[in-house]
Coordinates of C-alpha atoms in Angstrom, one line a residue:
X1 CA 101.5 104.7 96.2
X2 CA 101.5 101.2 96.0
X3 CA 105.8 101.3 96.5
X4 CA 104.5 102.7 100.2
X5 CA 103.5 101.0 103.3
X6 CA 102.0 101.9 106.4
X7 CA 102.4 99.4 110.0
X8 CA 99.6 99.6 111.8
X9 CA 100.3 99.1 115.5
X10 CA 96.8 99.7 117.2
X11 CA 95.3 98.1 120.1
X12 CA 92.1 97.0 119.7
X13 CA 89.0 95.1 121.5
X14 CA 88.8 91.2 120.8
X15 CA 87.4 87.9 121.6
X16 CA 90.2 85.7 120.7
X17 CA 89.7 81.9 121.2
X18 CA 89.4 78.7 119.8
X19 CA 86.5 77.8 118.2
X20 CA 83.6 75.1 119.8
X21 CA 80.7 75.5 117.7
X22 CA 80.1 77.4 114.4
X23 CA 76.6 77.6 113.9
X24 CA 75.0 78.7 112.1
X25 CA 70.6 80.8 111.0
X26 CA 68.8 79.8 109.2
X27 CA 65.8 82.3 108.0
X28 CA 62.6 82.6 105.3
X29 CA 63.6 84.6 102.7
X30 CA 61.9 87.9 102.8
X31 CA 62.2 88.2 99.1
X32 CA 59.7 84.8 99.2
X33 CA 61.0 81.5 97.1
X34 CA 62.6 78.3 98.4
X35 CA 66.0 79.8 99.5
X36 CA 66.9 80.5 103.0
X37 CA 69.1 83.2 104.1
X38 CA 71.6 83.0 107.6
X39 CA 69.5 85.5 110.2
X40 CA 72.8 85.6 112.2
X41 CA 75.4 83.3 113.5
X42 CA 76.3 81.5 117.1
X43 CA 79.8 80.4 118.0
X44 CA 80.7 79.5 120.8
X45 CA 85.5 80.4 121.6
X46 CA 87.7 78.6 124.2
X47 CA 90.1 79.8 126.1
X48 CA 92.5 78.5 128.5
X49 CA 90.1 80.5 131.2
X50 CA 86.5 79.7 130.2
X51 CA 84.3 79.4 127.0
X52 CA 82.0 82.4 126.2
X53 CA 78.8 81.6 123.2
X54 CA 78.7 85.1 121.0
X55 CA 75.4 85.6 118.2
X56 CA 77.1 87.3 115.2
X57 CA 75.5 89.5 112.9
X58 CA 74.8 87.5 109.9
X59 CA 77.5 90.3 108.2
X60 CA 80.1 88.9 110.0
X61 CA 79.4 85.4 108.7
X62 CA 80.6 86.2 105.2
X63 CA 84.6 87.4 107.2
X64 CA 84.4 83.6 108.5
X65 CA 83.6 81.9 105.4
X66 CA 85.7 83.8 103.4
X67 CA 88.4 82.6 106.4
X68 CA 87.4 79.3 105.9
X69 CA 86.9 79.0 109.6
X70 CA 85.9 75.8 111.0
X71 CA 85.7 73.7 114.4
X72 CA 89.3 73.8 116.7
X73 CA 90.9 76.9 114.5
X74 CA 91.4 79.3 116.4
X75 CA 89.7 83.1 115.5
X76 CA 90.1 86.7 117.0
X77 CA 87.1 88.8 116.0
X78 CA 87.5 92.3 116.1
X79 CA 84.8 94.0 118.2
X80 CA 84.6 97.2 116.9
X81 CA 84.1 96.4 113.1
X82 CA 83.9 92.5 113.3
X83 CA 87.0 92.1 111.4
X84 CA 87.6 87.6 111.5
X85 CA 91.5 86.6 111.7
X86 CA 92.2 83.3 111.2
X87 CA 95.7 82.8 113.5
X88 CA 95.6 79.0 113.0
X89 CA 94.5 75.3 113.7
X90 CA 95.1 74.6 117.4
X91 CA 97.3 72.3 118.6
X92 CA 94.9 70.1 120.5
X93 CA 94.2 68.2 116.6
X94 CA 97.0 67.7 116.2
X95 CA 97.9 64.7 116.4
X96 CA 94.6 64.1 113.6
X97 CA 97.0 63.4 110.9
X98 CA 101.2 62.8 110.4
X99 CA 101.6 64.4 108.1
X100 CA 99.6 68.4 106.9
X101 CA 100.7 72.1 106.1
X102 CA 98.8 73.3 108.7
X103 CA 99.8 76.0 111.1
X104 CA 99.4 75.4 114.3
X105 CA 99.4 77.0 117.2
X106 CA 97.9 77.3 121.0
X107 CA 94.9 78.0 123.4
X108 CA 95.2 81.2 123.7
X109 CA 95.8 82.1 127.7
X110 CA 93.3 84.6 129.4
X111 CA 89.6 85.7 128.9
X112 CA 88.0 85.1 125.5
X113 CA 87.2 89.1 125.7
X114 CA 89.9 90.8 125.9
X115 CA 92.3 93.3 124.8
X116 CA 95.0 93.0 122.1
X117 CA 97.7 95.0 120.2
X118 CA 97.5 94.2 116.4
X119 CA 99.5 94.7 113.9
X120 CA 98.0 94.9 110.6
X121 CA 100.4 97.0 107.3
X122 CA 98.7 98.2 104.2
X123 CA 99.9 100.1 100.9
X124 CA 98.7 103.8 100.8
X125 CA 97.0 102.2 97.5
X126 CA 94.4 100.2 99.9
X127 CA 93.8 103.0 101.5
X128 CA 93.1 105.3 99.1
X129 CA 90.5 101.9 97.5
X130 CA 89.3 101.4 100.6
X131 CA 87.9 105.1 101.5
X132 CA 87.0 106.2 98.0
X133 CA 83.2 106.8 99.5
X134 CA 84.2 107.0 102.7
X135 CA 81.7 104.9 105.8
X136 CA 82.7 105.5 109.6
X137 CA 85.3 107.5 111.6
X138 CA 88.4 109.5 110.4
X139 CA 90.7 107.8 113.5
X140 CA 93.5 105.4 111.9
X141 CA 91.6 102.0 112.3
X142 CA 88.5 103.3 111.0
X143 CA 91.2 104.0 108.4
X144 CA 92.6 100.3 107.6
X145 CA 88.4 98.5 108.8
X146 CA 87.5 99.6 104.7
X147 CA 89.6 97.9 102.7
X148 CA 87.2 94.8 104.1
X149 CA 84.5 96.3 102.1
X150 CA 84.8 96.3 98.3
X151 CA 83.7 99.5 96.1
X152 CA 84.3 100.9 93.5
X153 CA 84.7 104.9 92.9
X154 CA 87.5 106.7 91.4
X155 CA 90.1 107.7 93.5
X156 CA 90.8 111.1 93.4
X157 CA 94.0 113.2 94.1
X158 CA 91.1 114.7 97.3
X159 CA 91.1 111.8 98.6
X160 CA 95.4 111.2 98.0
X161 CA 95.8 113.9 100.3
X162 CA 93.0 113.3 102.7
X163 CA 94.7 110.0 103.8
X164 CA 98.0 111.6 103.8
X165 CA 96.5 114.2 106.3
X166 CA 96.0 111.6 108.2
X167 CA 98.1 109.4 107.9
X168 CA 101.2 112.0 109.1
X169 CA 99.1 113.3 111.6
X170 CA 98.7 109.2 112.8
X171 CA 102.9 108.5 111.9
X172 CA 103.5 111.6 113.9
X173 CA 101.3 110.1 117.4
X174 CA 102.7 106.3 116.5
X175 CA 100.6 105.2 115.9
X176 CA 101.7 104.1 113.1
X177 CA 105.5 104.1 110.5
X178 CA 105.7 104.7 107.6
X179 CA 107.7 101.0 105.6
X180 CA 109.0 103.1 102.1
X181 CA 109.4 100.2 99.2
X182 CA 110.6 100.2 96.2
X183 CA 109.2 101.3 92.7
X184 CA 110.6 99.6 89.5
X185 CA 110.3 101.6 86.4
X186 CA 111.9 99.4 82.8
X187 CA 112.3 101.2 80.1
X188 CA 111.5 104.7 81.4
X189 CA 112.2 106.8 78.0
X190 CA 108.8 104.9 76.7
X191 CA 107.3 107.4 79.3
X192 CA 106.1 110.8 78.3
X193 CA 106.6 114.1 79.4
X194 CA 103.6 114.1 82.0
X195 CA 104.3 110.9 83.4
X196 CA 108.0 112.7 84.1
X197 CA 107.0 115.3 85.5
X198 CA 105.2 113.4 87.7
X199 CA 107.0 111.6 89.0
X200 CA 109.0 114.6 89.9
X201 CA 106.6 116.1 91.7
X202 CA 105.7 113.0 93.5
X203 CA 110.2 112.3 94.0
X204 CA 109.7 115.6 96.5
X205 CA 106.9 114.0 99.0
X206 CA 108.1 113.0 102.1
X207 CA 107.2 110.1 101.8
X208 CA 107.7 108.8 98.4
X209 CA 109.5 105.2 98.1
X210 CA 113.0 104.5 96.1
X211 CA 112.6 104.6 92.7
X212 CA 114.7 102.7 90.3
X213 CA 114.8 103.1 86.8
X214 CA 116.0 101.3 83.6
X215 CA 116.8 102.1 80.7
X216 CA 119.2 101.4 77.3
X217 CA 119.2 104.2 75.7
X218 CA 122.1 106.8 75.1
X219 CA 120.8 110.4 73.7
X220 CA 117.7 109.7 72.7
X221 CA 114.3 112.1 71.5
X222 CA 112.3 112.4 74.9
X223 CA 108.4 110.5 74.4
X224 CA 106.3 112.4 72.6
X225 CA 108.6 115.4 71.7
X226 CA 111.5 116.3 69.5
X227 CA 114.3 117.2 72.2
X228 CA 116.9 115.3 73.4
X229 CA 117.6 114.2 76.5
X230 CA 120.8 111.4 77.9
X231 CA 118.8 108.1 78.6
X232 CA 115.3 109.9 77.1
X233 CA 114.8 111.5 80.2
X234 CA 114.5 114.9 81.2
X235 CA 117.7 116.9 82.3
X236 CA 115.8 117.8 85.4
X237 CA 114.4 114.7 86.4
X238 CA 118.2 113.5 86.0
X239 CA 119.0 115.1 88.5
X240 CA 117.8 113.8 91.5
X241 CA 118.9 110.0 90.0
X242 CA 122.2 108.7 91.4
X243 CA 123.5 107.1 88.1
X244 CA 124.1 103.4 87.6
X245 CA 127.2 102.8 85.4
X246 CA 127.0 99.1 84.1
X247 CA 129.7 97.6 82.3
X248 CA 128.6 94.4 79.0
X249 CA 128.6 91.0 80.3
X250 CA 132.7 90.0 78.9
X251 CA 133.0 86.8 77.1
X252 CA 133.3 84.2 80.1
X253 CA 130.1 85.8 82.3
X254 CA 128.4 85.1 78.7
X255 CA 129.2 81.9 79.5
X256 CA 128.5 81.0 83.0
X257 CA 125.1 82.5 82.1
X258 CA 123.9 80.5 79.6
X259 CA 125.4 77.5 81.4
X260 CA 124.1 78.5 84.3
X261 CA 120.6 79.2 82.6
X262 CA 121.0 75.5 80.6
X263 CA 121.0 73.6 83.6
X264 CA 117.6 75.8 84.9
X265 CA 116.1 74.4 81.7
X266 CA 117.2 70.9 82.0
X267 CA 119.1 71.4 79.0
X268 CA 122.3 69.0 78.7
X269 CA 125.5 71.3 76.5
X270 CA 128.8 70.4 76.5
X271 CA 132.0 73.0 76.4
X272 CA 132.2 73.4 72.6
X273 CA 128.7 73.8 72.4
X274 CA 128.3 76.7 75.6
X275 CA 131.3 78.5 74.0
X276 CA 129.4 78.2 70.4
X277 CA 126.3 80.3 72.5
X278 CA 128.5 83.0 74.6
X279 CA 130.1 84.0 70.1
X280 CA 125.9 84.3 69.4
X281 CA 125.3 85.9 73.0
X282 CA 128.1 88.5 71.5
X283 CA 127.0 89.1 68.4
X284 CA 123.7 88.8 68.3
X285 CA 122.5 89.8 72.2
X286 CA 122.2 87.6 75.4
X287 CA 119.0 87.4 75.6
X288 CA 118.3 85.8 71.8
X289 CA 121.2 83.3 72.8
X290 CA 118.7 81.8 75.6
X291 CA 116.1 81.8 73.7
X292 CA 118.3 79.4 71.6
X293 CA 118.4 76.8 74.5
X294 CA 114.6 75.2 74.1
X295 CA 114.9 74.4 69.4
X296 CA 118.9 73.1 70.5
X297 CA 117.1 71.1 72.8
X298 CA 114.4 69.6 70.1
X299 CA 116.5 69.5 67.7
X300 CA 119.1 67.8 69.5
X301 CA 116.6 65.3 71.5
X302 CA 115.3 64.4 67.2
X303 CA 118.5 63.7 66.2
X304 CA 118.9 61.5 68.5
X305 CA 121.9 63.4 70.5
X306 CA 123.0 62.3 74.3
X307 CA 123.5 66.5 74.6
X308 CA 123.4 69.8 73.0
X309 CA 125.9 69.9 70.2
X310 CA 127.3 72.9 67.9
X311 CA 125.3 71.1 65.4
X312 CA 122.2 71.6 66.7
X313 CA 123.2 74.9 68.3
X314 CA 124.4 76.3 63.8
X315 CA 121.0 74.6 63.1
X316 CA 118.3 76.4 65.3
X317 CA 120.7 80.0 64.1
X318 CA 119.5 79.0 60.7
X319 CA 116.0 78.7 61.3
X320 CA 115.5 81.6 63.7
X321 CA 116.9 84.4 62.8
X322 CA 117.8 87.5 65.8
X323 CA 116.5 91.0 65.6
X324 CA 119.7 92.1 63.5
X325 CA 119.6 89.5 61.2
X326 CA 116.7 89.7 60.8
X327 CA 117.1 93.2 60.0
X328 CA 119.5 93.0 57.6
X329 CA 118.5 90.9 55.6
X330 CA 114.5 93.0 55.3
X331 CA 117.3 96.6 54.3
X332 CA 119.4 94.0 51.4
X333 CA 116.2 92.3 50.0
X334 CA 113.6 94.7 51.0
X335 CA 113.1 94.8 47.2
X336 CA 111.9 90.9 47.4
X337 CA 108.9 92.0 50.8
X338 CA 105.2 94.5 49.9
X339 CA 106.4 98.3 51.3

């Protein structure tokens, strides 16, 4: 559900403008002591048409602090939920510094109090987590607004079904739009039969994202069972998949990959060293050859070489074994190890 997005377009009643005054009003702590609490917040917003002073609830002050709102920022405050969004810095402050990372925006036009089309992108998981203990209406914006109110409650299947129904209803009405994402599952052969059953059922939903499964297994047992299947995936799930055929890298491709990785890591090598690493990658694995780059560079620097040489690679390979070599040594010298 994290891979299923929802784009909500809604016309909201907002207060928008440049902040010219931001004054939290304090009062004595009702619980006693020397501390004080925020009783209200006075904020003045300015547009090209005029200014308006607002007295805000102290809970909205938390949103202002979270968005790091300061005088000179352009913000808007949603009238129904109190949510605050910082749009950017007013362009009247653009000459304040020669260089900075701020985004400058023009002073809003029209009245401070206006109607504005707001677009929000959330995932279904965000809606599940935010509405685990619903408070408020059942319209789409009430559901989305729950995200700003953190809770710690269990997300049940019943809740997910309710969210799906409400989302489907507003998609039909054109208020919201489903944005399917991509769910990538690596080492999929490690999933058990229950996980595959859940995936099988979830893929039947019209809200399902694009699912990419990756594995390097051939005929193998499904995890947790004694049933063998291609790639360790149940046959009924394989029937739903488009299987992409992959080919091993050629020696030239391996050499090119190692050269790119060496350049990225700042390891200088010559043609002979690259050829030696490519040969090791073809014999052992590409991952092992790439992992040798760092110890090769250390050995080369210690020896005072300008570049990593073939001798450095042979020395590193004699110190650090790959998985196949280690397994072979364990088998050949099993009497020397505790078992």
